[in-house]
Amino acid sequence: MKKRIEQLVHENIRQMQPYVPGLQPQGSGWIKLNTNELPYPPPPAVGAAISAEMERLARYPNPTSALLREELARIHGVEVGNVIIGNGSDDLLNLLARAFGGEDRITSETFPSYSLYPVVTAIAGGAIESIPFGGDFSLPLEDLLARPSDLLFLTCPNAPTGVRFPMEDLRLLAEGVEGLLVIDEAYVEFAQASALPLLQEFENVVLTRTFSKAYGLAGLRVGYAMAASPVIDVLDRIRDSYNVNRLSQAGALAALASQPVYDDYVRQIQEIRQKVHDFLVTSKWDIYPSEANFLFAEPVSAAGERGPEIASTLFEWLKERKILVRYFPKHPLTASRLRISIGSSSEMERFMEEITKWQKGA
Ligand code: PMP
């Protein structure tokens, strides 16, 4: 007798909650401050490199993304064997969970953090242990070190707070954790420092990076990881054979060759971030000093009220005005706050104007 689909699917897959991406609204006129994308277009060289690949689409791409690997190794001063390219960094987080986490392994994260970590852990047949931040969102170092972990995911600079953890704390964590410490550096280009030096010191440190944020190529889906070669070898064995398509490899390589353009973009985002931060401080919002391309802040109403109701009302109010920010209502640590991606100068001027109106009780 034929089995039903529910009987055929693995129990962990049947039970897991899938990842919920931020809204990608249809239609025009939106100010999109909800998924931490770069508000600027790619330099023409990126488009030209992608166009040049079009006539070669009948051929499979380079299976190891060799040129991109070599270039990233050169840029970061590591060996080619220390780098792997993924279909976005999500691809690599998934591979890490499959190879080192999941069933019979202890996988941990700090909480709140990137909500994909529990998903990739569940797909791999495990359940993630979430170690909550304290009220001030500082690193719960003692709690993290007090329990064993085979695979620990940490976002730095952190999402959703934007705070970068001190290098000394990261070093203590790398030293103390039994298993792999994955430092997700999706936002590192907007920050003052990277954990890259730890790669030379520790075989158990993995850094994941992406072209989706500071390189403004979220639509191309390219990420990379850097780690000791035994870790990279394992990931290489289990990835899809052609996990990064031809257009993406070419586009990302061209982006690296246009580095000064991106340095300028990042400088602009940092300046706008400071301006919006200062505006929100003046407006009495509670806010963290972000080193990423977003701010995580607690709004305050005209009457001086704060809390989940205020945050959710403002979220909807902005949405009605076609300004989309991100709201995480499910946990007390996040429910009173909004995460606001840093858009272009004109987008953020408009955002600040609307906030001023709202705070005047509009
Ligand atoms: N890590 C973090 C912390 C992120 O916020 C994101 C983007 N949502 C990613 C990784 C995934 O980036 P990518 O587009 O490279 O898959």
Short mmCIF file of N, CA, C and O in Angstrom, two decimals, residues 249-311:
data_model
loop_
_atom_site.label_atom_id
_atom_site.label_comp_id
_atom_site.label_asym_id
_atom_site.label_seq_id
_atom_site.Cartn_x
_atom_site.Cartn_y
_atom_site.Cartn_z
N GLN A 249 29.31 34.14 -9.72
CA GLN A 249 30.77 34.13 -9.56
C GLN A 249 31.38 35.35 -10.26
O GLN A 249 32.24 36.05 -9.69
N ALA A 250 30.93 35.61 -11.49
CA ALA A 250 31.49 36.73 -12.26
C ALA A 250 31.14 38.07 -11.60
O ALA A 250 32.00 38.96 -11.48
N GLY A 251 29.90 38.20 -11.15
CA GLY A 251 29.46 39.46 -10.53
C GLY A 251 30.23 39.75 -9.24
O GLY A 251 30.66 40.88 -8.99
N ALA A 252 30.42 38.72 -8.42
CA ALA A 252 31.12 38.93 -7.15
C ALA A 252 32.59 39.27 -7.38
O ALA A 252 33.16 40.14 -6.70
N LEU A 253 33.20 38.62 -8.36
CA LEU A 253 34.61 38.93 -8.68
C LEU A 253 34.75 40.38 -9.14
O LEU A 253 35.67 41.10 -8.71
N ALA A 254 33.80 40.81 -10.00
CA ALA A 254 33.84 42.20 -10.48
C ALA A 254 33.61 43.17 -9.33
O ALA A 254 34.20 44.26 -9.31
N ALA A 255 32.79 42.78 -8.38
CA ALA A 255 32.55 43.66 -7.22
C ALA A 255 33.86 43.86 -6.45
O ALA A 255 34.20 44.97 -6.04
N LEU A 256 34.61 42.78 -6.26
CA LEU A 256 35.88 42.90 -5.52
C LEU A 256 36.85 43.81 -6.26
O LEU A 256 37.63 44.54 -5.64
N ALA A 257 36.77 43.77 -7.58
CA ALA A 257 37.66 44.63 -8.38
C ALA A 257 37.23 46.10 -8.31
O ALA A 257 37.97 46.98 -8.72
N SER A 258 36.02 46.34 -7.83
CA SER A 258 35.51 47.72 -7.71
C SER A 258 35.51 48.16 -6.25
O SER A 258 34.66 48.96 -5.84
N GLN A 259 36.41 47.64 -5.46
CA GLN A 259 36.39 47.87 -4.01
C GLN A 259 36.25 49.36 -3.61
O GLN A 259 35.48 49.66 -2.68
N PRO A 260 36.94 50.29 -4.29
CA PRO A 260 36.81 51.69 -3.86
C PRO A 260 35.37 52.20 -3.90
O PRO A 260 34.96 53.00 -3.05
N VAL A 261 34.58 51.70 -4.87
CA VAL A 261 33.17 52.11 -4.94
C VAL A 261 32.45 51.68 -3.66
O VAL A 261 31.70 52.45 -3.05
N TYR A 262 32.73 50.44 -3.24
CA TYR A 262 32.04 49.91 -2.05
C TYR A 262 32.54 50.58 -0.76
O TYR A 262 31.77 50.79 0.17
N ASP A 263 33.83 50.90 -0.74
CA ASP A 263 34.36 51.61 0.43
C ASP A 263 33.59 52.93 0.60
O ASP A 263 33.24 53.31 1.72
N ASP A 264 33.33 53.57 -0.53
CA ASP A 264 32.60 54.83 -0.49
C ASP A 264 31.14 54.61 -0.04
O ASP A 264 30.61 55.35 0.78
N TYR A 265 30.51 53.56 -0.57
CA TYR A 265 29.14 53.23 -0.16
C TYR A 265 29.09 53.00 1.36
O TYR A 265 28.19 53.49 2.05
N VAL A 266 30.06 52.24 1.86
CA VAL A 266 30.06 51.91 3.29
C VAL A 266 30.24 53.17 4.13
O VAL A 266 29.56 53.37 5.13
N ARG A 267 31.15 54.05 3.67
CA ARG A 267 31.34 55.33 4.39
C ARG A 267 30.04 56.12 4.43
O ARG A 267 29.67 56.67 5.47
N GLN A 268 29.33 56.13 3.31
CA GLN A 268 28.05 56.87 3.28
C GLN A 268 27.05 56.27 4.27
O GLN A 268 26.40 56.99 5.02
N ILE A 269 26.97 54.94 4.28
CA ILE A 269 26.02 54.28 5.19
C ILE A 269 26.40 54.58 6.65
O ILE A 269 25.53 54.87 7.49
N GLN A 270 27.70 54.55 6.95
CA GLN A 270 28.13 54.84 8.33
C GLN A 270 27.75 56.27 8.73
O GLN A 270 27.31 56.51 9.86
N GLU A 271 27.91 57.20 7.79
CA GLU A 271 27.56 58.61 8.09
C GLU A 271 26.08 58.77 8.32
O GLU A 271 25.63 59.43 9.27
N ILE A 272 25.29 58.13 7.44
CA ILE A 272 23.82 58.24 7.57
C ILE A 272 23.39 57.56 8.88
O ILE A 272 22.52 58.06 9.61
N ARG A 273 24.02 56.41 9.17
CA ARG A 273 23.70 55.68 10.42
C ARG A 273 23.90 56.59 11.63
O ARG A 273 23.06 56.65 12.53
N GLN A 274 25.02 57.31 11.64
CA GLN A 274 25.32 58.21 12.77
C GLN A 274 24.24 59.30 12.88
O GLN A 274 23.76 59.59 13.98
N LYS A 275 23.87 59.82 11.72
CA LYS A 275 22.88 60.90 11.71
C LYS A 275 21.52 60.42 12.26
O LYS A 275 20.90 61.08 13.09
N VAL A 276 21.10 59.24 11.79
CA VAL A 276 19.80 58.71 12.24
C VAL A 276 19.89 58.31 13.72
O VAL A 276 18.95 58.56 14.49
N HIS A 277 21.02 57.74 14.10
CA HIS A 277 21.24 57.39 15.51
C HIS A 277 21.07 58.64 16.38
O HIS A 277 20.32 58.63 17.36
N ASP A 278 21.76 59.72 16.00
CA ASP A 278 21.71 60.95 16.80
C ASP A 278 20.28 61.51 16.85
O ASP A 278 19.83 61.97 17.89
N PHE A 279 19.60 61.43 15.71
CA PHE A 279 18.21 61.91 15.66
C PHE A 279 17.34 61.12 16.64
O PHE A 279 16.52 61.70 17.38
N LEU A 280 17.52 59.80 16.65
CA LEU A 280 16.68 58.96 17.51
C LEU A 280 17.03 59.17 18.99
O LEU A 280 16.15 59.14 19.85
N VAL A 281 18.32 59.41 19.26
CA VAL A 281 18.71 59.72 20.65
C VAL A 281 18.04 61.01 21.09
O VAL A 281 17.44 61.09 22.18
N THR A 282 18.10 62.01 20.22
CA THR A 282 17.46 63.30 20.53
C THR A 282 15.96 63.12 20.71
O THR A 282 15.33 63.81 21.52
N SER A 283 15.39 62.18 19.95
CA SER A 283 13.95 61.92 20.07
C SER A 283 13.62 61.02 21.26
O SER A 283 12.50 60.54 21.39
N LYS A 284 14.66 60.73 22.08
CA LYS A 284 14.50 59.95 23.33
C LYS A 284 14.25 58.46 23.12
O LYS A 284 13.76 57.77 24.01
N TRP A 285 14.55 57.95 21.91
CA TRP A 285 14.43 56.50 21.70
C TRP A 285 15.59 55.82 22.43
O TRP A 285 16.67 56.40 22.58
N ASP A 286 15.36 54.60 22.89
CA ASP A 286 16.44 53.82 23.48
C ASP A 286 17.13 53.05 22.35
O ASP A 286 16.47 52.34 21.59
N ILE A 287 18.44 53.19 22.24
CA ILE A 287 19.11 52.68 21.05
C ILE A 287 20.50 52.16 21.38
O ILE A 287 21.14 52.64 22.30
N TYR A 288 20.94 51.17 20.61
CA TYR A 288 22.28 50.60 20.80
C TYR A 288 23.25 51.20 19.79
O TYR A 288 22.85 51.56 18.69
N PRO A 289 24.53 51.29 20.16
CA PRO A 289 25.52 51.82 19.22
C PRO A 289 25.83 50.79 18.14
O PRO A 289 26.59 49.86 18.37
N SER A 290 25.22 50.93 16.98
CA SER A 290 25.31 49.88 15.96
C SER A 290 26.56 50.02 15.11
O SER A 290 26.94 51.12 14.70
N GLU A 291 27.20 48.89 14.82
CA GLU A 291 28.30 48.85 13.85
C GLU A 291 27.86 48.11 12.58
O GLU A 291 28.68 47.68 11.79
N ALA A 292 26.55 47.93 12.42
CA ALA A 292 26.03 47.27 11.22
C ALA A 292 25.28 48.31 10.37
O ALA A 292 25.35 49.50 10.65
N ASN A 293 24.57 47.86 9.35
CA ASN A 293 23.82 48.82 8.51
C ASN A 293 22.35 48.89 8.93
O ASN A 293 21.47 48.99 8.10
N PHE A 294 22.14 48.80 10.23
CA PHE A 294 20.78 48.94 10.77
C PHE A 294 20.88 49.42 12.21
O PHE A 294 21.95 49.37 12.82
N LEU A 295 19.74 49.90 12.72
CA LEU A 295 19.65 50.33 14.12
C LEU A 295 18.51 49.55 14.77
O LEU A 295 17.51 49.25 14.10
N PHE A 296 18.68 49.22 16.02
CA PHE A 296 17.65 48.48 16.75
C PHE A 296 17.23 49.36 17.91
O PHE A 296 18.01 49.57 18.85
N ALA A 297 16.04 49.91 17.84
CA ALA A 297 15.72 50.99 18.77
C ALA A 297 14.30 50.89 19.29
O ALA A 297 13.40 50.38 18.62
N GLU A 298 14.15 51.41 20.50
CA GLU A 298 12.83 51.39 21.16
C GLU A 298 12.17 52.75 21.00
O GLU A 298 12.64 53.75 21.55
N PRO A 299 11.07 52.80 20.23
CA PRO A 299 10.40 54.08 20.03
C PRO A 299 9.67 54.57 21.28
O PRO A 299 9.32 53.77 22.15
N VAL A 300 9.46 55.87 21.28
CA VAL A 300 8.70 56.46 22.38
C VAL A 300 7.64 57.39 21.77
O VAL A 300 7.92 58.12 20.83
N SER A 301 6.43 57.29 22.28
CA SER A 301 5.31 58.03 21.68
C SER A 301 5.30 59.49 22.13
O SER A 301 6.06 59.88 23.02
N ALA A 302 4.40 60.24 21.52
CA ALA A 302 4.24 61.65 21.89
C ALA A 302 3.99 61.79 23.39
O ALA A 302 4.48 62.71 24.04
N ALA A 303 3.26 60.82 23.95
CA ALA A 303 2.92 60.89 25.38
C ALA A 303 4.01 60.27 26.26
O ALA A 303 3.83 60.11 27.46
N GLY A 304 5.14 59.88 25.66
CA GLY A 304 6.25 59.32 26.44
C GLY A 304 6.10 57.83 26.74
O GLY A 304 6.82 57.29 27.56
N GLU A 305 5.17 57.15 26.04
CA GLU A 305 4.99 55.71 26.31
C GLU A 305 5.94 54.87 25.46
O GLU A 305 6.26 55.24 24.34
N ARG A 306 6.33 53.72 26.02
CA ARG A 306 7.16 52.74 25.31
C ARG A 306 6.50 51.37 25.44
O ARG A 306 5.55 51.22 26.20
N GLY A 307 7.06 50.39 24.74
CA GLY A 307 6.55 49.02 24.91
C GLY A 307 6.06 48.43 23.60
O GLY A 307 6.01 49.10 22.57
N PRO A 308 5.67 47.13 23.67
CA PRO A 308 5.26 46.40 22.47
C PRO A 308 4.14 47.07 21.68
O PRO A 308 4.16 47.09 20.46
N GLU A 309 3.17 47.66 22.41
CA GLU A 309 2.05 48.27 21.69
C GLU A 309 2.49 49.48 20.88
O GLU A 309 2.05 49.69 19.74
N ILE A 310 3.40 50.24 21.48
CA ILE A 310 3.92 51.43 20.80
C ILE A 310 4.71 50.99 19.56
O ILE A 310 4.54 51.54 18.46
N ALA A 311 5.58 49.99 19.74
CA ALA A 311 6.41 49.53 18.61
C ALA A 311 5.54 48.99 17.48
O ALA A 311 5.76 49.31 16.31
#
